[in-house]
Amino acid sequence: MEKVYLDNAATTPLHPGVLAAMTEALSMYANPSSLHALGLEAEKMVEGARAELADLLEVAPENLVFTSGGTEANNLALKGFLARSQRRGLLVTSEIEHPSVLEVFAELKSQGWEVCRLPVDSQGRVQLSALEAALKRPVQLVSLMAVNNETGSIQPLAQAVDLVRARQPRAAIHTDAVQALGKIPFAPARLGVDFASVSAHKIHGPKGVGALYLSRRDRLFPLLQGGGQEGGLRSGTENVPGIVGFGRAARELLADPEEKRARVAALRQRFLAGIEGLPCRVISPGDGAPHILAVSFPGFRGEVLLQALSGLGVYVSTGAACSGKKGGLSQVARAMGLDREVAEGLLRFSFSWLNTEAEIDYAGESVKKVLADLAFVRGRRS
Amino acid sequence: MDYKKILLRFGEVGLKGKNRAFFIRALAANVRRALAPLGSGFSVSTPYGRIFVDLPGPDCLEAVIPALGRVFGLVSYSPVAQAELTMEGIQAAALEELRAGGLPQTFRVSARRSLKSFALNSMEINRELGGFLLENCPGLQVDLHQPQRVVNVEVRPEGAYVFSRVYPGAGGLPVGVTGKGVLLLSGGIDSPVAGWLAMKRGIALEALYFDTPPFTSPRALAKVEKLAKILAQWAPVNLHVVNFTPVQRSLLERVPEDLTITVMRRFMFRVAQALARREGALALITGESAGQVASQTLESMLVINEVVSLPVLRPVVALDKVEIMDQARKIGTYDVSIEPFPDCCALFVSPHPKTRPTLAQAARAEESLDVQDLVAQALAGLETRLIKSP
């Protein structure tokens, strides 16, 4: 087996159908804003993709703004909303958000906003009691992710929304749903959030495209000024091939979403069975999103196991790939209160419905082999 | 000013007696190699024991000047204007040269005449040309002691040359003339500087990196490749990568923890010496600086050095860390060296290594190891690539 890609939470390979759709769309060079017939054709391609993504999210197409990815969607929601609000209440988020949320709040804090970061329990779930406590004061904005990228823990968003609406009806609610789209049932309008960020490349679409769902279009100030594309909320000529790819990837998921989720869950279960008996500890909660499995191998260092697996053609992550290069303990591991030894030995396996059973079996065997090969360093500094 | 030639000066190489021709040939070859990436059409010639670069066109000077600055063995160099072998010709060229870089306030003329049949001697050329330039440049003054510009004139059988701009060269000796050395290159700050200094003294580098997968990431190797690429701006570098994991593993299992670093360095030296023998290199080069870390005390150096018979050159041995860092910044390796991918030393180092190991301790620590076999294994898996820049 040459390559087994189990880093699908970092990014996913392009689906062949998406590749074909994008290849065709790359030849469509016209600017969707142009008034001629070609421009109209390009515009229709963009709107077609918007409709497909809207179907997947069960929202109206006009409530979606295309962005350059999840990071921009998060930035647009948080900064764009605060730029239009008059009041200055508390900003609430959690300890385990993606850096594109945490760093925005860190910046806002340095600008004088008061920020409250909610703690999580041992399962990596935001503590609602802490949210209740925070909601005793005027709150401006709440941002909680739907699924954590390192552990797959599903956040109690529905209860959180109910709490916020009951206690602080004027607060806006944003959710970073990048790891939820296509992985768990997710419908932002039904959930009742104001903003939700999603990204194409986590669902076998292309990199460089994301979207922000917004319940009302008049609550955001744009990050970029310019030609007024996306109803003025995201200026810049549309990334037509990328958006087409996003739409095509969404359509792929629409076909049989439950079947795909069940398939991923089965692969995860198969992998877990494969590594049973090894000296490891599953960190992901049992009721987490099916595509993410965080496992610790105490006594080993995650990055060493990662490189050894890489040598066998099995590609995984330690914590989140975004922070993987920086070293140090993951923010999420710290927030969950994991022992240092457990946190250092963390690996994240993340699956896709495109993985095969044979790949999963090979990956399990590889983990076994690597642990045996490296037994000589177990518990040592290295 | 439309220069067609650059005159290159070398100092030390000129002093090397019978080797002079060999040194000049090597220097000319290195100059050719340095200019090759800039395109064809450069011609490097060595008439009468000097080196000239003929330029293919007027626009290439801007690229040529910095490229020549990275050729070891050059003391300085000047773009020169060639003039007819008449006083009128020399005057016209000198006037243009003086005006080209913006007219200075003070100047002097410095003439040399090797064509003895030329009508004027050096003193006369100085006087004649000086007067001419004063007449033609209002406000210009002569200053014999501290002029802002010196207009140099050389009257030679093949023509007259005029130049006034002198660029400092990198100094040192042409890379290759001193021989080859094996540089123990890590991803750190010191070893690239050591390699650069060795190159400066004419040593061609066979760089050796000890890779320890899976304990180091492929990015650590990529970083070493980047460092080698920076060094290769001065001269090509052969980068050899050895899989050191089997050795590390044996050490971890069989050597007392406080001696692992000592024994590890001994193995690195052994592998380096074996490579040197294979490549015809005559020395090892390391980035060790006296007392900087446990393996760099004199006691450690003694014990580590014992396993090799080749000379071990330590160009930065007497530099402070800040001095090495300054030098690394000048060379351009510093920013790459501080990228945060730990090299194998950082991962395998004991928290309390012996700073004063003895030969007997090291020998005892290695008793249970098949030294020759481990070295042979390491060498068998060696991968080599030629690093050129750009």
Short mmCIF file of C-alpha atoms in Angstrom, two decimals, chain B residues 9-388:
data_model
loop_
_atom_site.label_atom_id
_atom_site.label_comp_id
_atom_site.label_asym_id
_atom_site.label_seq_id
_atom_site.Cartn_x
_atom_site.Cartn_y
_atom_site.Cartn_z
CA ARG B 9 42.53 41.40 -8.45
CA PHE B 10 43.82 38.65 -6.26
CA GLY B 11 46.29 39.04 -3.46
CA GLU B 12 47.44 35.94 -1.70
CA VAL B 13 47.16 33.70 -4.72
CA GLY B 14 49.79 35.81 -6.37
CA LEU B 15 52.24 34.97 -3.63
CA LYS B 16 52.20 31.25 -4.00
CA GLY B 17 55.33 30.77 -6.07
CA LYS B 18 55.25 27.82 -8.40
CA ASN B 19 51.59 27.21 -7.64
CA ARG B 20 50.69 30.59 -9.05
CA ALA B 21 49.47 29.27 -12.41
CA PHE B 22 47.41 26.57 -10.72
CA PHE B 23 45.79 29.08 -8.37
CA ILE B 24 44.95 31.47 -11.17
CA ARG B 25 43.44 28.67 -13.24
CA ALA B 26 41.30 27.60 -10.29
CA LEU B 27 40.23 31.16 -9.60
CA ALA B 28 39.32 31.74 -13.24
CA ALA B 29 37.32 28.51 -13.28
CA ASN B 30 35.46 29.57 -10.13
CA VAL B 31 34.73 32.95 -11.67
CA ARG B 32 33.33 31.22 -14.76
CA ARG B 33 31.14 29.04 -12.55
CA ALA B 34 29.91 32.03 -10.58
CA LEU B 35 28.91 33.82 -13.76
CA ALA B 36 27.41 30.80 -15.53
CA PRO B 37 23.93 31.26 -14.01
CA LEU B 38 23.84 34.83 -15.37
CA GLY B 39 23.87 33.59 -18.95
CA SER B 40 26.36 32.83 -21.64
CA GLY B 41 28.64 35.26 -23.36
CA PHE B 42 30.98 35.92 -20.48
CA SER B 43 34.57 35.30 -21.30
CA VAL B 44 37.17 34.93 -18.57
CA SER B 45 40.76 35.31 -19.67
CA THR B 46 44.07 35.39 -17.84
CA PRO B 47 46.52 37.42 -19.93
CA TYR B 48 49.85 38.17 -18.31
CA GLY B 49 48.84 36.64 -14.99
CA ARG B 50 45.78 38.84 -14.53
CA ILE B 51 42.13 37.95 -14.77
CA PHE B 52 39.67 39.80 -16.95
CA VAL B 53 35.98 39.19 -17.47
CA ASP B 54 34.68 40.30 -20.85
CA LEU B 55 31.04 41.25 -20.58
CA PRO B 56 28.57 40.25 -23.29
CA GLY B 57 26.61 43.49 -23.02
CA PRO B 58 26.25 46.71 -21.11
CA ASP B 59 23.25 45.66 -18.95
CA CYS B 60 24.79 42.76 -17.09
CA LEU B 61 27.04 44.75 -14.76
CA GLU B 62 24.41 44.96 -12.02
CA ALA B 63 24.21 41.18 -11.75
CA VAL B 64 27.91 40.55 -12.26
CA ILE B 65 29.12 42.78 -9.42
CA PRO B 66 27.37 40.84 -6.59
CA ALA B 67 28.14 37.47 -8.21
CA LEU B 68 31.86 38.25 -8.20
CA GLY B 69 31.54 39.29 -4.56
CA ARG B 70 30.95 35.61 -3.72
CA VAL B 71 34.09 34.28 -5.38
CA PHE B 72 36.70 33.48 -2.76
CA GLY B 73 40.22 34.44 -3.77
CA LEU B 74 39.27 37.81 -5.25
CA VAL B 75 40.61 40.80 -3.36
CA SER B 76 38.80 43.42 -5.40
CA TYR B 77 37.55 44.10 -8.88
CA SER B 78 36.80 47.04 -11.11
CA PRO B 79 34.82 47.62 -14.26
CA VAL B 80 37.34 49.07 -16.69
CA ALA B 81 37.08 51.18 -19.83
CA GLN B 82 39.43 50.26 -22.61
CA ALA B 83 41.04 53.15 -24.47
CA GLU B 84 43.14 53.62 -27.54
CA LEU B 85 46.87 53.66 -26.93
CA THR B 86 47.09 57.42 -27.36
CA MET B 87 46.98 60.19 -24.81
CA GLU B 88 43.83 61.54 -26.48
CA GLY B 89 42.18 58.16 -26.20
CA ILE B 90 43.10 57.86 -22.55
CA GLN B 91 41.86 61.37 -21.80
CA ALA B 92 38.48 60.74 -23.41
CA ALA B 93 37.99 57.48 -21.51
CA ALA B 94 39.11 59.02 -18.21
CA LEU B 95 36.74 61.93 -18.56
CA GLU B 96 33.83 59.62 -19.18
CA GLU B 97 34.83 57.39 -16.26
CA LEU B 98 35.08 60.34 -13.90
CA ARG B 99 31.68 61.64 -14.91
CA ALA B 100 30.01 58.24 -14.84
CA GLY B 101 29.67 57.82 -11.10
CA GLY B 102 28.73 61.47 -10.50
CA LEU B 103 31.53 64.00 -10.52
CA PRO B 104 33.55 64.00 -7.25
CA GLN B 105 34.95 67.13 -5.63
CA THR B 106 38.50 65.82 -5.39
CA PHE B 107 40.51 63.27 -7.34
CA ARG B 108 43.92 62.19 -8.36
CA VAL B 109 45.34 60.19 -11.24
CA SER B 110 47.38 57.05 -10.72
CA ALA B 111 49.05 55.77 -13.86
CA ARG B 112 51.12 52.65 -14.48
CA ARG B 113 52.97 52.02 -17.66
CA SER B 114 54.17 48.59 -18.60
CA LEU B 115 54.37 49.48 -22.29
CA LYS B 116 57.68 51.21 -22.15
CA SER B 117 57.43 52.42 -25.75
CA PHE B 118 54.48 54.65 -24.85
CA ALA B 119 55.43 58.29 -25.42
CA LEU B 120 54.85 59.43 -21.82
CA ASN B 121 56.04 57.83 -18.61
CA SER B 122 53.81 57.32 -15.56
CA MET B 123 54.57 60.69 -13.97
CA GLU B 124 53.94 62.44 -17.23
CA ILE B 125 50.64 60.64 -17.77
CA ASN B 126 49.57 61.65 -14.25
CA ARG B 127 50.36 65.28 -14.91
CA GLU B 128 48.95 65.42 -18.41
CA LEU B 129 45.72 63.62 -17.62
CA GLY B 130 45.24 65.49 -14.33
CA GLY B 131 45.51 68.79 -16.12
CA PHE B 132 43.10 67.68 -18.81
CA LEU B 133 40.47 66.58 -16.30
CA LEU B 134 40.80 69.82 -14.28
CA GLU B 135 40.28 71.84 -17.41
CA ASN B 136 37.20 69.91 -18.42
CA CYS B 137 35.50 69.62 -15.04
CA PRO B 138 34.86 73.01 -13.45
CA GLY B 139 35.14 72.95 -9.66
CA LEU B 140 37.14 69.73 -9.56
CA GLN B 141 40.23 69.77 -7.34
CA VAL B 142 43.25 67.56 -6.98
CA ASP B 143 43.89 65.90 -3.63
CA LEU B 144 46.90 63.60 -3.65
CA HIS B 145 46.37 62.25 -0.14
CA GLN B 146 42.66 61.69 0.40
CA PRO B 147 40.91 62.02 -2.94
CA GLN B 148 37.27 61.03 -3.27
CA ARG B 149 38.14 59.18 -6.47
CA VAL B 150 41.31 57.78 -7.95
CA VAL B 151 41.40 57.59 -11.71
CA ASN B 152 43.61 54.62 -12.48
CA VAL B 153 45.29 54.29 -15.84
CA GLU B 154 47.18 51.24 -17.00
CA VAL B 155 49.10 51.42 -20.21
CA ARG B 156 49.77 47.92 -21.43
CA PRO B 157 50.85 46.36 -24.71
CA GLU B 158 47.33 45.16 -25.47
CA GLY B 159 45.67 48.49 -24.71
CA ALA B 160 45.09 51.21 -22.17
CA TYR B 161 42.66 50.68 -19.27
CA VAL B 162 40.95 53.31 -17.20
CA PHE B 163 38.99 52.62 -14.01
CA SER B 164 38.00 54.39 -10.84
CA ARG B 165 35.54 52.12 -9.08
CA VAL B 166 36.93 49.37 -6.86
CA TYR B 167 34.63 46.74 -5.33
CA PRO B 168 35.93 44.71 -2.40
CA GLY B 169 36.11 40.96 -3.05
CA ALA B 170 35.38 38.12 -0.64
CA GLY B 171 39.07 37.52 0.04
CA GLY B 172 40.41 34.13 0.99
CA LEU B 173 41.52 31.49 -1.47
CA PRO B 174 39.82 29.98 -4.51
CA VAL B 175 37.56 27.16 -3.35
CA GLY B 176 39.16 23.85 -4.20
CA VAL B 177 42.81 24.84 -4.11
CA THR B 178 43.24 23.85 -0.49
CA GLY B 179 41.52 20.48 -1.01
CA LYS B 180 38.30 18.94 0.24
CA GLY B 181 36.89 18.73 3.74
CA VAL B 182 33.90 16.95 5.28
CA LEU B 183 31.68 19.44 7.08
CA LEU B 184 29.48 18.03 9.84
CA LEU B 185 26.44 20.10 8.98
CA SER B 186 23.53 20.24 11.42
CA GLY B 187 20.57 22.53 11.22
CA GLY B 188 22.09 24.82 13.83
CA ILE B 189 23.75 28.20 13.69
CA ASP B 190 27.40 27.23 14.08
CA SER B 191 28.15 24.56 11.50
CA PRO B 192 27.11 26.58 8.42
CA VAL B 193 29.38 29.39 9.59
CA ALA B 194 32.23 26.92 10.09
CA GLY B 195 31.65 25.59 6.59
CA TRP B 196 31.65 29.07 5.12
CA LEU B 197 34.91 29.96 6.84
CA ALA B 198 36.53 26.75 5.61
CA MET B 199 35.36 27.51 2.08
CA LYS B 200 36.87 30.94 2.42
CA ARG B 201 40.22 29.28 2.91
CA GLY B 202 39.82 27.37 -0.32
CA ILE B 203 38.32 24.14 1.04
CA ALA B 204 35.62 22.50 -1.08
CA LEU B 205 32.82 21.13 1.10
CA GLU B 206 31.48 17.63 1.38
CA ALA B 207 28.70 18.38 3.83
CA LEU B 208 27.42 15.52 5.97
CA TYR B 209 24.04 15.53 7.70
CA PHE B 210 23.02 12.92 10.25
CA ASP B 211 19.35 12.19 9.71
CA THR B 212 17.40 10.34 12.41
CA PRO B 213 13.98 9.42 11.11
CA PRO B 214 11.41 9.17 12.61
CA PHE B 215 12.84 11.25 15.46
CA THR B 216 13.39 14.21 13.19
CA SER B 217 10.94 15.48 10.64
CA PRO B 218 11.64 15.64 6.91
CA ARG B 219 11.46 19.39 7.42
CA ALA B 220 14.68 19.25 9.44
CA LEU B 221 16.38 17.72 6.41
CA ALA B 222 14.77 20.31 4.14
CA LYS B 223 16.22 22.97 6.42
CA VAL B 224 19.72 21.51 6.05
CA GLU B 225 19.24 21.47 2.28
CA LYS B 226 18.35 25.16 2.48
CA LEU B 227 21.50 25.86 4.48
CA ALA B 228 23.62 23.95 1.97
CA LYS B 229 21.98 25.95 -0.80
CA ILE B 230 22.96 29.19 0.90
CA LEU B 231 26.56 28.01 1.28
CA ALA B 232 26.50 26.97 -2.36
CA GLN B 233 26.17 30.62 -3.32
CA TRP B 234 29.95 30.72 -2.80
CA ALA B 235 30.79 27.32 -4.28
CA PRO B 236 28.91 24.09 -5.00
CA VAL B 237 28.46 21.80 -2.02
CA ASN B 238 28.01 18.03 -2.00
CA LEU B 239 25.42 17.17 0.63
CA HIS B 240 25.61 13.65 2.03
CA VAL B 241 22.74 12.40 4.17
CA VAL B 242 23.27 9.44 6.43
CA ASN B 243 20.55 7.54 8.28
CA PHE B 244 21.86 7.69 11.82
CA THR B 245 18.88 6.09 13.54
CA PRO B 246 20.40 2.61 13.92
CA VAL B 247 23.42 4.14 15.65
CA GLN B 248 21.25 6.30 17.88
CA ARG B 249 19.17 3.30 18.78
CA SER B 250 22.20 1.26 19.79
CA LEU B 251 23.50 4.13 21.89
CA LEU B 252 20.18 4.61 23.60
CA GLU B 253 20.02 0.94 24.46
CA ARG B 254 23.62 0.25 25.41
CA VAL B 255 25.41 3.40 26.47
CA PRO B 256 25.09 5.07 29.88
CA GLU B 257 22.86 8.09 29.51
CA ASP B 258 25.44 10.66 30.58
CA LEU B 259 27.84 9.40 27.90
CA THR B 260 25.47 9.13 24.95
CA ILE B 261 26.38 12.53 23.56
CA THR B 262 30.11 11.77 23.76
CA VAL B 263 29.75 8.39 22.10
CA MET B 264 27.32 9.79 19.54
CA ARG B 265 29.85 12.44 18.53
CA ARG B 266 32.54 9.76 18.28
CA PHE B 267 30.34 7.84 15.87
CA MET B 268 29.66 10.97 13.85
CA PHE B 269 33.39 11.55 13.54
CA ARG B 270 33.99 7.95 12.50
CA VAL B 271 31.33 8.14 9.80
CA ALA B 272 32.67 11.51 8.68
CA GLN B 273 36.19 10.17 8.44
CA ALA B 274 35.03 7.15 6.46
CA LEU B 275 33.25 9.50 4.07
CA ALA B 276 36.34 11.69 3.87
CA ARG B 277 38.46 8.71 2.88
CA ARG B 278 35.94 7.78 0.20
CA GLU B 279 35.75 11.31 -1.19
CA GLY B 280 39.44 12.08 -0.94
CA ALA B 281 38.84 14.74 1.69
CA LEU B 282 41.70 15.56 4.00
CA ALA B 283 40.01 17.11 7.01
CA LEU B 284 36.82 17.18 9.05
CA ILE B 285 35.19 20.54 9.74
CA THR B 286 32.88 21.14 12.68
CA GLY B 287 31.01 24.07 14.16
CA GLU B 288 32.35 23.40 17.64
CA SER B 289 33.10 26.40 19.82
CA ALA B 290 35.20 25.82 22.90
CA GLY B 291 33.08 25.33 26.00
CA GLN B 292 29.77 26.09 24.32
CA VAL B 293 28.10 22.79 25.26
CA ALA B 294 29.06 19.58 27.06
CA SER B 295 30.54 17.96 23.97
CA GLN B 296 32.67 21.01 23.27
CA THR B 297 34.81 21.16 26.39
CA LEU B 298 38.46 20.37 25.77
CA GLU B 299 38.01 17.07 27.65
CA SER B 300 35.14 16.14 25.34
CA MET B 301 37.03 17.24 22.26
CA LEU B 302 39.95 15.07 23.28
CA VAL B 303 37.79 12.00 23.77
CA ILE B 304 35.78 12.59 20.61
CA ASN B 305 38.83 13.44 18.52
CA GLU B 306 40.56 10.23 19.55
CA VAL B 307 38.62 8.10 17.07
CA VAL B 308 39.87 9.91 13.96
CA SER B 309 43.30 10.55 12.51
CA LEU B 310 42.35 13.27 10.04
CA PRO B 311 42.78 16.83 11.22
CA VAL B 312 39.59 18.28 12.65
CA LEU B 313 39.18 21.94 11.72
CA ARG B 314 37.05 24.04 14.03
CA PRO B 315 36.87 27.44 12.38
CA VAL B 316 34.61 28.96 15.05
CA VAL B 317 36.32 27.42 18.04
CA ALA B 318 37.38 30.77 19.46
CA LEU B 319 34.27 32.77 18.61
CA ASP B 320 31.56 33.69 21.10
CA LYS B 321 28.02 32.65 20.26
CA VAL B 322 27.07 36.24 19.42
CA GLU B 323 30.01 36.52 17.07
CA ILE B 324 28.98 33.31 15.33
CA MET B 325 25.42 34.64 15.10
CA ASP B 326 26.63 37.89 13.57
CA GLN B 327 28.62 35.98 11.01
CA ALA B 328 25.62 33.73 10.28
CA ARG B 329 23.51 36.82 9.63
CA LYS B 330 26.10 38.16 7.21
CA ILE B 331 26.24 34.88 5.33
CA GLY B 332 22.46 34.61 5.36
CA THR B 333 22.14 31.29 7.18
CA TYR B 334 20.90 32.68 10.48
CA ASP B 335 17.20 32.96 9.65
CA VAL B 336 17.13 29.40 8.34
CA SER B 337 19.12 28.04 11.28
CA ILE B 338 16.65 29.37 13.82
CA GLU B 339 13.64 27.71 12.18
CA PRO B 340 12.22 25.52 14.93
CA PHE B 341 12.84 21.95 13.76
CA PRO B 342 15.04 20.27 16.33
CA ASP B 343 18.05 18.36 15.04
CA CYS B 344 18.90 14.96 16.41
CA CYS B 345 21.27 16.34 19.04
CA ALA B 346 18.42 18.19 20.68
CA LEU B 347 16.27 15.07 20.89
CA PHE B 348 18.84 12.61 22.10
CA VAL B 349 20.81 14.76 24.46
CA SER B 350 20.81 13.78 28.10
CA PRO B 351 19.74 16.37 30.63
CA HIS B 352 23.03 15.87 32.46
CA PRO B 353 25.75 14.87 30.01
CA LYS B 354 29.33 14.44 31.21
CA THR B 355 31.34 17.55 30.52
CA ARG B 356 34.63 15.84 31.40
CA PRO B 357 34.47 12.37 29.92
CA THR B 358 37.63 10.30 29.85
CA LEU B 359 39.04 8.08 27.15
CA ALA B 360 38.62 5.07 29.40
CA GLN B 361 34.95 5.85 30.07
CA ALA B 362 34.26 6.23 26.37
CA ALA B 363 36.03 2.99 25.56
CA ARG B 364 34.08 1.15 28.22
CA ALA B 365 30.80 2.65 27.03
CA GLU B 366 31.48 1.33 23.53
CA GLU B 367 32.52 -2.14 24.63
CA SER B 368 29.21 -3.78 23.85
CA LEU B 369 28.85 -2.08 20.45
CA ASP B 370 30.02 -3.42 17.11
CA VAL B 371 31.61 -0.15 16.13
CA GLN B 372 32.80 -1.11 12.67
CA ASP B 373 29.53 -2.67 11.72
CA LEU B 374 27.51 0.36 12.84
CA VAL B 375 29.74 2.71 10.88
CA ALA B 376 29.58 0.48 7.81
CA GLN B 377 25.79 0.31 8.07
CA ALA B 378 25.53 4.07 8.31
CA LEU B 379 27.79 4.55 5.34
CA ALA B 380 25.95 1.99 3.24
CA GLY B 381 22.75 3.98 3.40
CA LEU B 382 24.40 7.26 2.46
CA GLU B 383 22.59 9.47 -0.04
CA THR B 384 24.41 12.22 -1.85
CA ARG B 385 23.18 15.20 -3.79
CA LEU B 386 25.01 18.09 -5.38
CA ILE B 387 23.74 21.42 -4.14
CA LYS B 388 24.19 24.35 -6.50
#
